[in-house]
Amino acid sequence: MSTPVLATKLFIPPPRPRFVPRPRLIEQVREGLQRKLTLVSAPAGSGKTTLVSEWAADCDLPVAWLSLDASDNDPARFLAYLIAALQTIAPDIGRGMLVALQSPLPPPAEAILTNLLNEISARPGNFVLVLDDYHVIDARPVDDAVGFLLEHLPPQMHLIIATREDPQLPLSRLRARGQMTELRAADLRFTPAEAAEFLTQVMSLKLSVVDVAALEERTEGWIAGLQLAAISMQKLEDVTSFIESFTGTNHFVLDYLLEEVLQQQSASIQHFLLRTSILDLMCGSLCDAVLLDLAAPGQATLEYLERANLFIVPLDNKRRWFRYHHLFADLLRQRLLQVTAAEDVTELHRRASQWYEENGFDLRAFQHAAAANDVERAERLIGRKGIARHSHGVVTAIIRWMESLPVSVLNARPSLWWRYGSLLLVIGQTTGVEEKLQAAEDAMDAQAENDRSRNLVGQIAGARAVLALTRYEPATMLAQARRALEYLDADNLASRASANWPLGFGYFFQGDLAGARDAFTQGI
């Protein structure tokens, strides 16, 4: 099954309409193209993405961009998006590898990357690949894949990584070999001249030279700190007193400023900000569906927030999709829970889930259904084709949700017990699987037999056949697989294919190659 690619992850963020030009940094990035890697590593709010996107806007070379998120810790998903990013500048590259990545048992990452690097080496012309927000990666297999890519990088390819923290890559070796250009927090901080231009020109504040210098000193040139301070000062008369009390190194300053920014907005904007904070990604129609507020049209409000510099990030060139700055979103969600009744927050998640489902985003629809404690909708979404149940990251998210459910809820829906055990097998865990399959059977005893329950009997048997395969028990594999095929609905092709897999291996382990061939052929 092909997993859809979220195109917004591949867009180069457009330059802001008003920004401070930074030619000294652009030149450093440009010079870095002579080496394998340019590492832009600095804390949140240092302007990493803004800098790289500003450079990319005037770059003479093709630029492939991938904005990473936590789900890219799954190696197969990471490689699929890596290839998708490269296809934005070379549409035919890696097509065969994408097909291989969708198989139940994809090839090792090194094999995929070897073929990909060979294709790149055969192509003319230089290009750049940008991996943005690399700090969300905490999976060693993904780090190893990027390390392999760097080690064997073709001469026509350059890699830029933007991250809040140094990645687990062979940086020391690259540094010693002179193969890496580094831009750190000290490089990205605003100079006094840049801070003055930002505060007076971009944020339109009327500040004295002394006030600008004091604020630049207190923030140490940290761009987000300056922006937060500037927004807080826009409606203040005594800005000098504010600046004197502002301490950029205080760990609580960020929370304080976000509070002040939020409280200075109109009631309608606060309402919009708080209630849309449940969304990782936003577009106008999604916001309309969640808020049901005709007085504040979603698209118009999003555009206003962008113009007002209220920590909203455009994700495409058409200004359709946005997200909040992560730190700002965290604050908004915290405040939402403080000032809004739990049942109202639940209703927001339910509306978001409905919109995502209607628009083909099944995984995000499930995530919001789970947040809304809508077990019926969440279970239905898990079974839909839009959720890649062979993806480690997706499966882990579903298992975490199931772990949170009371036993009474699972007992009321025996199919959830079966999914629980089956998904543990998907991530390679066998402990506790039989107990969950037995719990499914026990819960079924209280329900009347019908076509749906017979199909569930087959699904449980199929899971037991796979469990027996992990233990190399051919007799059990054959018995449970045959039971599965006896009970499963004729049109339940996915489960029947899964049952034929251990059936074929059962025959194979017993030396019956003809039986194995027939079972595998039937599965295909």
mmCIF file of N, CA, C and O in Angstrom, residues 111-198:
data_model
loop_
_atom_site.group_PDB
_atom_site.id
_atom_site.type_symbol
_atom_site.label_atom_id
_atom_site.label_comp_id
_atom_site.label_asym_id
_atom_site.label_seq_id
_atom_site.Cartn_x
_atom_site.Cartn_y
_atom_site.Cartn_z
ATOM 1 N N ALA A 111 21.038 -0.478 1.649
ATOM 2 C CA ALA A 111 20.818 -0.921 0.268
ATOM 3 C C ALA A 111 20.039 0.142 -0.520
ATOM 4 O O ALA A 111 20.366 0.431 -1.678
ATOM 5 N N ILE A 112 19.015 0.723 0.121
ATOM 6 C CA ILE A 112 18.237 1.784 -0.528
ATOM 7 C C ILE A 112 19.141 2.971 -0.857
ATOM 8 O O ILE A 112 19.127 3.513 -1.970
ATOM 9 N N LEU A 113 19.946 3.381 0.133
ATOM 10 C CA LEU A 113 20.807 4.547 -0.062
ATOM 11 C C LEU A 113 21.888 4.281 -1.101
ATOM 12 O O LEU A 113 22.267 5.181 -1.852
ATOM 13 N N THR A 114 22.409 3.056 -1.153
ATOM 14 C CA THR A 114 23.426 2.720 -2.150
ATOM 15 C C THR A 114 22.872 2.908 -3.558
ATOM 16 O O THR A 114 23.498 3.532 -4.428
ATOM 17 N N ASN A 115 21.667 2.394 -3.804
ATOM 18 C CA ASN A 115 21.045 2.560 -5.117
ATOM 19 C C ASN A 115 20.756 4.036 -5.408
ATOM 20 O O ASN A 115 20.954 4.523 -6.524
ATOM 21 N N LEU A 116 20.302 4.748 -4.372
ATOM 22 C CA LEU A 116 19.996 6.160 -4.556
ATOM 23 C C LEU A 116 21.245 6.966 -4.886
ATOM 24 O O LEU A 116 21.244 7.809 -5.792
ATOM 25 N N LEU A 117 22.328 6.704 -4.168
ATOM 26 C CA LEU A 117 23.587 7.414 -4.418
ATOM 27 C C LEU A 117 24.133 7.095 -5.808
ATOM 28 O O LEU A 117 24.704 7.968 -6.475
ATOM 29 N N ASN A 118 23.950 5.871 -6.242
ATOM 30 C CA ASN A 118 24.392 5.509 -7.591
ATOM 31 C C ASN A 118 23.604 6.286 -8.648
ATOM 32 O O ASN A 118 24.174 6.746 -9.651
ATOM 33 N N GLU A 119 22.301 6.451 -8.422
ATOM 34 C CA GLU A 119 21.499 7.231 -9.362
ATOM 35 C C GLU A 119 21.930 8.692 -9.366
ATOM 36 O O GLU A 119 22.030 9.313 -10.426
ATOM 37 N N ILE A 120 22.186 9.227 -8.178
ATOM 38 C CA ILE A 120 22.615 10.631 -8.095
ATOM 39 C C ILE A 120 23.950 10.824 -8.796
ATOM 40 O O ILE A 120 24.164 11.805 -9.516
ATOM 41 N N SER A 121 24.876 9.878 -8.591
ATOM 42 C CA SER A 121 26.214 9.987 -9.190
ATOM 43 C C SER A 121 26.152 10.017 -10.706
ATOM 44 O O SER A 121 27.027 10.590 -11.361
ATOM 45 N N ALA A 122 25.108 9.378 -11.252
ATOM 46 C CA ALA A 122 25.003 9.309 -12.710
ATOM 47 C C ALA A 122 24.330 10.544 -13.312
ATOM 48 O O ALA A 122 24.253 10.669 -14.537
ATOM 49 N N ARG A 123 23.851 11.448 -12.456
ATOM 50 C CA ARG A 123 23.130 12.620 -12.954
ATOM 51 C C ARG A 123 24.086 13.811 -13.078
ATOM 52 O O ARG A 123 24.949 14.016 -12.224
ATOM 53 N N PRO A 124 23.901 14.631 -14.086
ATOM 54 C CA PRO A 124 24.734 15.841 -14.225
ATOM 55 C C PRO A 124 24.192 16.970 -13.356
ATOM 56 O O PRO A 124 23.014 16.985 -12.987
ATOM 57 N N GLY A 125 25.034 17.929 -13.043
ATOM 58 C CA GLY A 125 24.585 19.131 -12.352
ATOM 59 C C GLY A 125 24.611 19.010 -10.842
ATOM 60 O O GLY A 125 24.306 17.957 -10.286
ATOM 61 N N ASN A 126 24.991 20.108 -10.187
ATOM 62 C CA ASN A 126 25.051 20.149 -8.732
ATOM 63 C C ASN A 126 23.692 20.530 -8.152
ATOM 64 O O ASN A 126 22.888 21.216 -8.800
ATOM 65 N N PHE A 127 23.448 20.109 -6.915
ATOM 66 C CA PHE A 127 22.210 20.479 -6.229
ATOM 67 C C PHE A 127 22.433 20.404 -4.725
ATOM 68 O O PHE A 127 23.461 19.900 -4.243
ATOM 69 N N VAL A 128 21.435 20.892 -3.959
ATOM 70 C CA VAL A 128 21.527 20.957 -2.503
ATOM 71 C C VAL A 128 20.297 20.285 -1.897
ATOM 72 O O VAL A 128 19.171 20.459 -2.393
ATOM 73 N N LEU A 129 20.510 19.514 -0.832
ATOM 74 C CA LEU A 129 19.418 18.935 -0.051
ATOM 75 C C LEU A 129 19.435 19.560 1.331
ATOM 76 O O LEU A 129 20.473 19.569 1.999
ATOM 77 N N VAL A 130 18.288 20.097 1.769
ATOM 78 C CA VAL A 130 18.159 20.713 3.095
ATOM 79 C C VAL A 130 17.294 19.814 3.974
ATOM 80 O O VAL A 130 16.175 19.454 3.582
ATOM 81 N N LEU A 131 17.801 19.443 5.144
ATOM 82 C CA LEU A 131 17.030 18.730 6.161
ATOM 83 C C LEU A 131 16.785 19.710 7.305
ATOM 84 O O LEU A 131 17.696 20.028 8.071
ATOM 85 N N ASP A 132 15.563 20.200 7.408
ATOM 86 C CA ASP A 132 15.228 21.203 8.416
ATOM 87 C C ASP A 132 14.616 20.539 9.651
ATOM 88 O O ASP A 132 13.941 19.515 9.547
ATOM 89 N N ASP A 133 14.825 21.146 10.826
ATOM 90 C CA ASP A 133 14.307 20.632 12.102
ATOM 91 C C ASP A 133 14.835 19.230 12.404
ATOM 92 O O ASP A 133 14.101 18.371 12.897
ATOM 93 N N TYR A 134 16.127 19.006 12.161
ATOM 94 C CA TYR A 134 16.698 17.674 12.374
ATOM 95 C C TYR A 134 16.676 17.269 13.849
ATOM 96 O O TYR A 134 16.793 16.078 14.183
ATOM 97 N N HIS A 135 16.492 18.222 14.761
ATOM 98 C CA HIS A 135 16.494 17.899 16.186
ATOM 99 C C HIS A 135 15.344 16.982 16.580
ATOM 100 O O HIS A 135 15.382 16.386 17.664
ATOM 101 N N VAL A 136 14.315 16.838 15.749
ATOM 102 C CA VAL A 136 13.217 15.930 16.087
ATOM 103 C C VAL A 136 13.630 14.472 15.909
ATOM 104 O O VAL A 136 12.922 13.565 16.365
ATOM 105 N N ILE A 137 14.753 14.230 15.262
ATOM 106 C CA ILE A 137 15.214 12.859 15.025
ATOM 107 C C ILE A 137 15.957 12.352 16.255
ATOM 108 O O ILE A 137 16.956 12.930 16.676
ATOM 109 N N ASP A 138 15.447 11.249 16.826
ATOM 110 C CA ASP A 138 16.144 10.621 17.940
ATOM 111 C C ASP A 138 16.248 9.111 17.744
ATOM 112 O O ASP A 138 16.350 8.351 18.705
ATOM 113 N N ALA A 139 16.201 8.684 16.494
ATOM 114 C CA ALA A 139 16.297 7.263 16.151
ATOM 115 C C ALA A 139 17.672 6.981 15.545
ATOM 116 O O ALA A 139 18.054 7.593 14.540
ATOM 117 N N ARG A 140 18.398 6.085 16.148
ATOM 118 C CA ARG A 140 19.735 5.760 15.676
ATOM 119 C C ARG A 140 19.748 5.281 14.219
ATOM 120 O O ARG A 140 20.653 5.657 13.453
ATOM 121 N N PRO A 141 18.768 4.460 13.783
ATOM 122 C CA PRO A 141 18.790 4.025 12.375
ATOM 123 C C PRO A 141 18.721 5.185 11.383
ATOM 124 O O PRO A 141 19.347 5.133 10.323
ATOM 125 N N VAL A 142 17.982 6.250 11.729
ATOM 126 C CA VAL A 142 17.906 7.404 10.823
ATOM 127 C C VAL A 142 19.234 8.147 10.823
ATOM 128 O O VAL A 142 19.735 8.554 9.765
ATOM 129 N N ASP A 143 19.833 8.330 12.015
ATOM 130 C CA ASP A 143 21.157 8.954 12.081
ATOM 131 C C ASP A 143 22.172 8.157 11.266
ATOM 132 O O ASP A 143 23.023 8.728 10.564
ATOM 133 N N ASP A 144 22.111 6.820 11.382
ATOM 134 C CA ASP A 144 23.049 5.979 10.628
ATOM 135 C C ASP A 144 22.847 6.150 9.126
ATOM 136 O O ASP A 144 23.815 6.157 8.352
ATOM 137 N N ALA A 145 21.577 6.286 8.717
ATOM 138 C CA ALA A 145 21.294 6.472 7.288
ATOM 139 C C ALA A 145 21.870 7.788 6.780
ATOM 140 O O ALA A 145 22.496 7.843 5.710
ATOM 141 N N VAL A 146 21.708 8.861 7.561
ATOM 142 C CA VAL A 146 22.256 10.160 7.153
ATOM 143 C C VAL A 146 23.776 10.121 7.195
ATOM 144 O O VAL A 146 24.455 10.704 6.331
ATOM 145 N N GLY A 147 24.344 9.410 8.197
ATOM 146 C CA GLY A 147 25.796 9.264 8.253
ATOM 147 C C GLY A 147 26.339 8.532 7.035
ATOM 148 O O GLY A 147 27.380 8.915 6.472
ATOM 149 N N PHE A 148 25.640 7.492 6.613
ATOM 150 C CA PHE A 148 26.043 6.757 5.404
ATOM 151 C C PHE A 148 25.946 7.666 4.184
ATOM 152 O O PHE A 148 26.834 7.658 3.306
ATOM 153 N N LEU A 149 24.881 8.462 4.118
ATOM 154 C CA LEU A 149 24.717 9.404 3.002
ATOM 155 C C LEU A 149 25.886 10.387 2.961
ATOM 156 O O LEU A 149 26.457 10.648 1.895
ATOM 157 N N LEU A 150 26.262 10.927 4.122
ATOM 158 C CA LEU A 150 27.370 11.879 4.170
ATOM 159 C C LEU A 150 28.703 11.232 3.788
ATOM 160 O O LEU A 150 29.516 11.827 3.080
ATOM 161 N N GLU A 151 28.909 10.039 4.274
ATOM 162 C CA GLU A 151 30.180 9.362 4.018
ATOM 163 C C GLU A 151 30.398 9.127 2.532
ATOM 164 O O GLU A 151 31.529 9.170 2.029
ATOM 165 N N HIS A 152 29.306 8.874 1.805
ATOM 166 C CA HIS A 152 29.418 8.519 0.382
ATOM 167 C C HIS A 152 28.770 9.573 -0.527
ATOM 168 O O HIS A 152 28.369 9.268 -1.650
ATOM 169 N N LEU A 153 28.705 10.813 -0.049
ATOM 170 C CA LEU A 153 28.036 11.873 -0.787
ATOM 171 C C LEU A 153 28.707 12.120 -2.140
ATOM 172 O O LEU A 153 29.916 12.361 -2.204
ATOM 173 N N PRO A 154 27.943 12.073 -3.232
ATOM 174 C CA PRO A 154 28.528 12.371 -4.547
ATOM 175 C C PRO A 154 28.987 13.830 -4.603
ATOM 176 O O PRO A 154 28.438 14.689 -3.912
ATOM 177 N N PRO A 155 29.980 14.128 -5.432
ATOM 178 C CA PRO A 155 30.544 15.492 -5.472
ATOM 179 C C PRO A 155 29.536 16.541 -5.919
ATOM 180 O O PRO A 155 29.683 17.717 -5.594
ATOM 181 N N GLN A 156 28.498 16.152 -6.668
ATOM 182 C CA GLN A 156 27.540 17.149 -7.146
ATOM 183 C C GLN A 156 26.431 17.436 -6.138
ATOM 184 O O GLN A 156 25.543 18.245 -6.400
ATOM 185 N N MET A 157 26.483 16.811 -4.960
ATOM 186 C CA MET A 157 25.428 16.979 -3.956
ATOM 187 C C MET A 157 26.002 17.625 -2.700
ATOM 188 O O MET A 157 27.100 17.292 -2.253
ATOM 189 N N HIS A 158 25.247 18.562 -2.119
ATOM 190 C CA HIS A 158 25.636 19.187 -0.853
ATOM 191 C C HIS A 158 24.470 19.074 0.116
ATOM 192 O O HIS A 158 23.300 19.168 -0.279
ATOM 193 N N LEU A 159 24.772 18.865 1.396
ATOM 194 C CA LEU A 159 23.746 18.683 2.414
ATOM 195 C C LEU A 159 23.786 19.836 3.414
ATOM 196 O O LEU A 159 24.859 20.211 3.902
ATOM 197 N N ILE A 160 22.610 20.402 3.704
ATOM 198 C CA ILE A 160 22.464 21.418 4.752
ATOM 199 C C ILE A 160 21.530 20.856 5.816
ATOM 200 O O ILE A 160 20.434 20.385 5.497
ATOM 201 N N ILE A 161 21.960 20.895 7.073
ATOM 202 C CA ILE A 161 21.135 20.431 8.190
ATOM 203 C C ILE A 161 20.911 21.600 9.140
ATOM 204 O O ILE A 161 21.866 22.225 9.600
ATOM 205 N N ALA A 162 19.646 21.900 9.414
ATOM 206 C CA ALA A 162 19.277 22.929 10.393
ATOM 207 C C ALA A 162 18.672 22.234 11.609
ATOM 208 O O ALA A 162 17.753 21.414 11.457
ATOM 209 N N THR A 163 19.177 22.538 12.796
ATOM 210 C CA THR A 163 18.779 21.780 13.978
ATOM 211 C C THR A 163 18.983 22.601 15.241
ATOM 212 O O THR A 163 19.817 23.518 15.274
ATOM 213 N N ARG A 164 18.215 22.282 16.281
ATOM 214 C CA ARG A 164 18.388 22.957 17.569
ATOM 215 C C ARG A 164 19.522 22.336 18.382
ATOM 216 O O ARG A 164 19.985 22.937 19.334
ATOM 217 N N GLU A 165 19.904 21.135 18.040
ATOM 218 C CA GLU A 165 20.980 20.465 18.775
ATOM 219 C C GLU A 165 21.813 19.646 17.802
ATOM 220 O O GLU A 165 21.337 19.236 16.741
ATOM 221 N N ASP A 166 23.068 19.419 18.157
ATOM 222 C CA ASP A 166 23.942 18.680 17.259
ATOM 223 C C ASP A 166 23.431 17.267 17.034
ATOM 224 O O ASP A 166 23.111 16.560 17.996
ATOM 225 N N PRO A 167 23.346 16.828 15.798
ATOM 226 C CA PRO A 167 22.867 15.466 15.519
ATOM 227 C C PRO A 167 23.928 14.423 15.838
ATOM 228 O O PRO A 167 25.125 14.732 15.953
ATOM 229 N N GLN A 168 23.487 13.185 15.979
ATOM 230 C CA GLN A 168 24.397 12.067 16.238
ATOM 231 C C GLN A 168 25.017 11.601 14.921
ATOM 232 O O GLN A 168 24.745 10.511 14.429
ATOM 233 N N LEU A 169 25.869 12.456 14.381
ATOM 234 C CA LEU A 169 26.551 12.199 13.119
ATOM 235 C C LEU A 169 28.052 12.346 13.346
ATOM 236 O O LEU A 169 28.476 12.959 14.338
ATOM 237 N N PRO A 170 28.886 11.828 12.453
ATOM 238 C CA PRO A 170 30.350 11.922 12.632
ATOM 239 C C PRO A 170 30.877 13.329 12.389
ATOM 240 O O PRO A 170 31.671 13.574 11.473
ATOM 241 N N LEU A 171 30.427 14.278 13.221
ATOM 242 C CA LEU A 171 30.784 15.683 13.009
ATOM 243 C C LEU A 171 32.279 15.920 13.214
ATOM 244 O O LEU A 171 32.894 16.716 12.498
ATOM 245 N N SER A 172 32.862 15.264 14.215
ATOM 246 C CA SER A 172 34.288 15.467 14.492
ATOM 247 C C SER A 172 35.138 15.068 13.293
ATOM 248 O O SER A 172 36.090 15.772 12.925
ATOM 249 N N ARG A 173 34.777 13.941 12.671
ATOM 250 C CA ARG A 173 35.533 13.488 11.510
ATOM 251 C C ARG A 173 35.383 14.457 10.342
ATOM 252 O O ARG A 173 36.358 14.797 9.661
ATOM 253 N N LEU A 174 34.156 14.918 10.120
ATOM 254 C CA LEU A 174 33.931 15.882 9.033
ATOM 255 C C LEU A 174 34.680 17.180 9.296
ATOM 256 O O LEU A 174 35.250 17.785 8.388
ATOM 257 N N ARG A 175 34.674 17.594 10.564
ATOM 258 C CA ARG A 175 35.370 18.827 10.928
ATOM 259 C C ARG A 175 36.875 18.680 10.708
ATOM 260 O O ARG A 175 37.536 19.576 10.169
ATOM 261 N N ALA A 176 37.434 17.552 11.134
ATOM 262 C CA ALA A 176 38.868 17.322 10.996
ATOM 263 C C ALA A 176 39.290 17.256 9.530
ATOM 264 O O ALA A 176 40.398 17.662 9.173
ATOM 265 N N ARG A 177 38.406 16.762 8.689
ATOM 266 C CA ARG A 177 38.724 16.641 7.267
ATOM 267 C C ARG A 177 38.426 17.919 6.491
ATOM 268 O O ARG A 177 38.639 17.972 5.278
ATOM 269 N N GLY A 178 37.899 18.936 7.174
ATOM 270 C CA GLY A 178 37.555 20.166 6.476
ATOM 271 C C GLY A 178 36.381 20.008 5.541
ATOM 272 O O GLY A 178 36.286 20.702 4.525
ATOM 273 N N GLN A 179 35.445 19.087 5.898
ATOM 274 C CA GLN A 179 34.312 18.798 5.030
ATOM 275 C C GLN A 179 33.005 19.400 5.540
ATOM 276 O O GLN A 179 31.932 19.067 5.045
ATOM 277 N N MET A 180 33.090 20.277 6.538
ATOM 278 C CA MET A 180 31.873 20.822 7.135
ATOM 279 C C MET A 180 32.019 22.307 7.419
ATOM 280 O O MET A 180 33.049 22.754 7.921
ATOM 281 N N THR A 181 30.964 23.054 7.110
ATOM 282 C CA THR A 181 30.836 24.460 7.502
ATOM 283 C C THR A 181 29.804 24.534 8.620
ATOM 284 O O THR A 181 28.747 23.918 8.525
ATOM 285 N N GLU A 182 30.121 25.286 9.671
ATOM 286 C CA GLU A 182 29.232 25.356 10.827
ATOM 287 C C GLU A 182 28.785 26.789 11.081
ATOM 288 O O GLU A 182 29.598 27.711 11.081
ATOM 289 N N LEU A 183 27.492 26.944 11.310
ATOM 290 C CA LEU A 183 26.924 28.211 11.777
ATOM 291 C C LEU A 183 26.250 27.926 13.113
ATOM 292 O O LEU A 183 25.327 27.107 13.190
ATOM 293 N N ARG A 184 26.734 28.596 14.151
ATOM 294 C CA ARG A 184 26.263 28.353 15.508
ATOM 295 C C ARG A 184 25.456 29.539 16.026
ATOM 296 O O ARG A 184 25.265 30.531 15.339
ATOM 297 N N ALA A 185 25.009 29.426 17.286
ATOM 298 C CA ALA A 185 24.193 30.488 17.884
ATOM 299 C C ALA A 185 24.914 31.829 17.852
ATOM 300 O O ALA A 185 24.309 32.876 17.605
ATOM 301 N N ALA A 186 26.223 31.797 18.090
ATOM 302 C CA ALA A 186 26.996 33.049 18.082
ATOM 303 C C ALA A 186 26.998 33.687 16.703
ATOM 304 O O ALA A 186 27.092 34.918 16.580
ATOM 305 N N ASP A 187 26.923 32.858 15.651
ATOM 306 C CA ASP A 187 26.883 33.394 14.288
ATOM 307 C C ASP A 187 25.511 33.975 13.963
ATOM 308 O O ASP A 187 25.402 35.005 13.281
ATOM 309 N N LEU A 188 24.455 33.294 14.436
ATOM 310 C CA LEU A 188 23.107 33.697 14.047
ATOM 311 C C LEU A 188 22.558 34.866 14.862
ATOM 312 O O LEU A 188 21.594 35.500 14.437
ATOM 313 N N ARG A 189 23.121 35.124 16.024
ATOM 314 C CA ARG A 189 22.587 36.205 16.838
ATOM 315 C C ARG A 189 22.658 37.530 16.080
ATOM 316 O O ARG A 189 23.574 37.787 15.300
ATOM 317 N N PHE A 190 21.672 38.365 16.286
ATOM 318 C CA PHE A 190 21.658 39.672 15.638
ATOM 319 C C PHE A 190 22.811 40.533 16.155
ATOM 320 O O PHE A 190 23.069 40.588 17.358
ATOM 321 N N THR A 191 23.478 41.208 15.246
ATOM 322 C CA THR A 191 24.437 42.238 15.639
ATOM 323 C C THR A 191 23.644 43.456 16.124
ATOM 324 O O THR A 191 22.430 43.568 15.876
ATOM 325 N N PRO A 192 24.282 44.380 16.812
ATOM 326 C CA PRO A 192 23.556 45.591 17.232
ATOM 327 C C PRO A 192 22.869 46.296 16.066
ATOM 328 O O PRO A 192 21.732 46.779 16.206
ATOM 329 N N ALA A 193 23.546 46.373 14.923
ATOM 330 C CA ALA A 193 22.943 47.031 13.762
ATOM 331 C C ALA A 193 21.728 46.262 13.262
ATOM 332 O O ALA A 193 20.700 46.853 12.897
ATOM 333 N N GLU A 194 21.823 44.928 13.227
ATOM 334 C CA GLU A 194 20.691 44.113 12.780
ATOM 335 C C GLU A 194 19.539 44.203 13.770
ATOM 336 O O GLU A 194 18.367 44.261 13.370
ATOM 337 N N ALA A 195 19.849 44.203 15.059
ATOM 338 C CA ALA A 195 18.795 44.338 16.070
ATOM 339 C C ALA A 195 18.073 45.672 15.924
ATOM 340 O O ALA A 195 16.837 45.745 16.021
ATOM 341 N N ALA A 196 18.842 46.729 15.679
ATOM 342 C CA ALA A 196 18.232 48.049 15.508
ATOM 343 C C ALA A 196 17.310 48.058 14.294
ATOM 344 O O ALA A 196 16.187 48.590 14.347
ATOM 345 N N GLU A 197 17.754 47.475 13.181
ATOM 346 C CA GLU A 197 16.923 47.440 11.971
ATOM 347 C C GLU A 197 15.671 46.603 12.209
ATOM 348 O O GLU A 197 14.573 46.974 11.771
ATOM 349 N N PHE A 198 15.826 45.482 12.892
ATOM 350 C CA PHE A 198 14.677 44.623 13.169
ATOM 351 C C PHE A 198 13.636 45.348 14.021
ATOM 352 O O PHE A 198 12.436 45.348 13.717
#
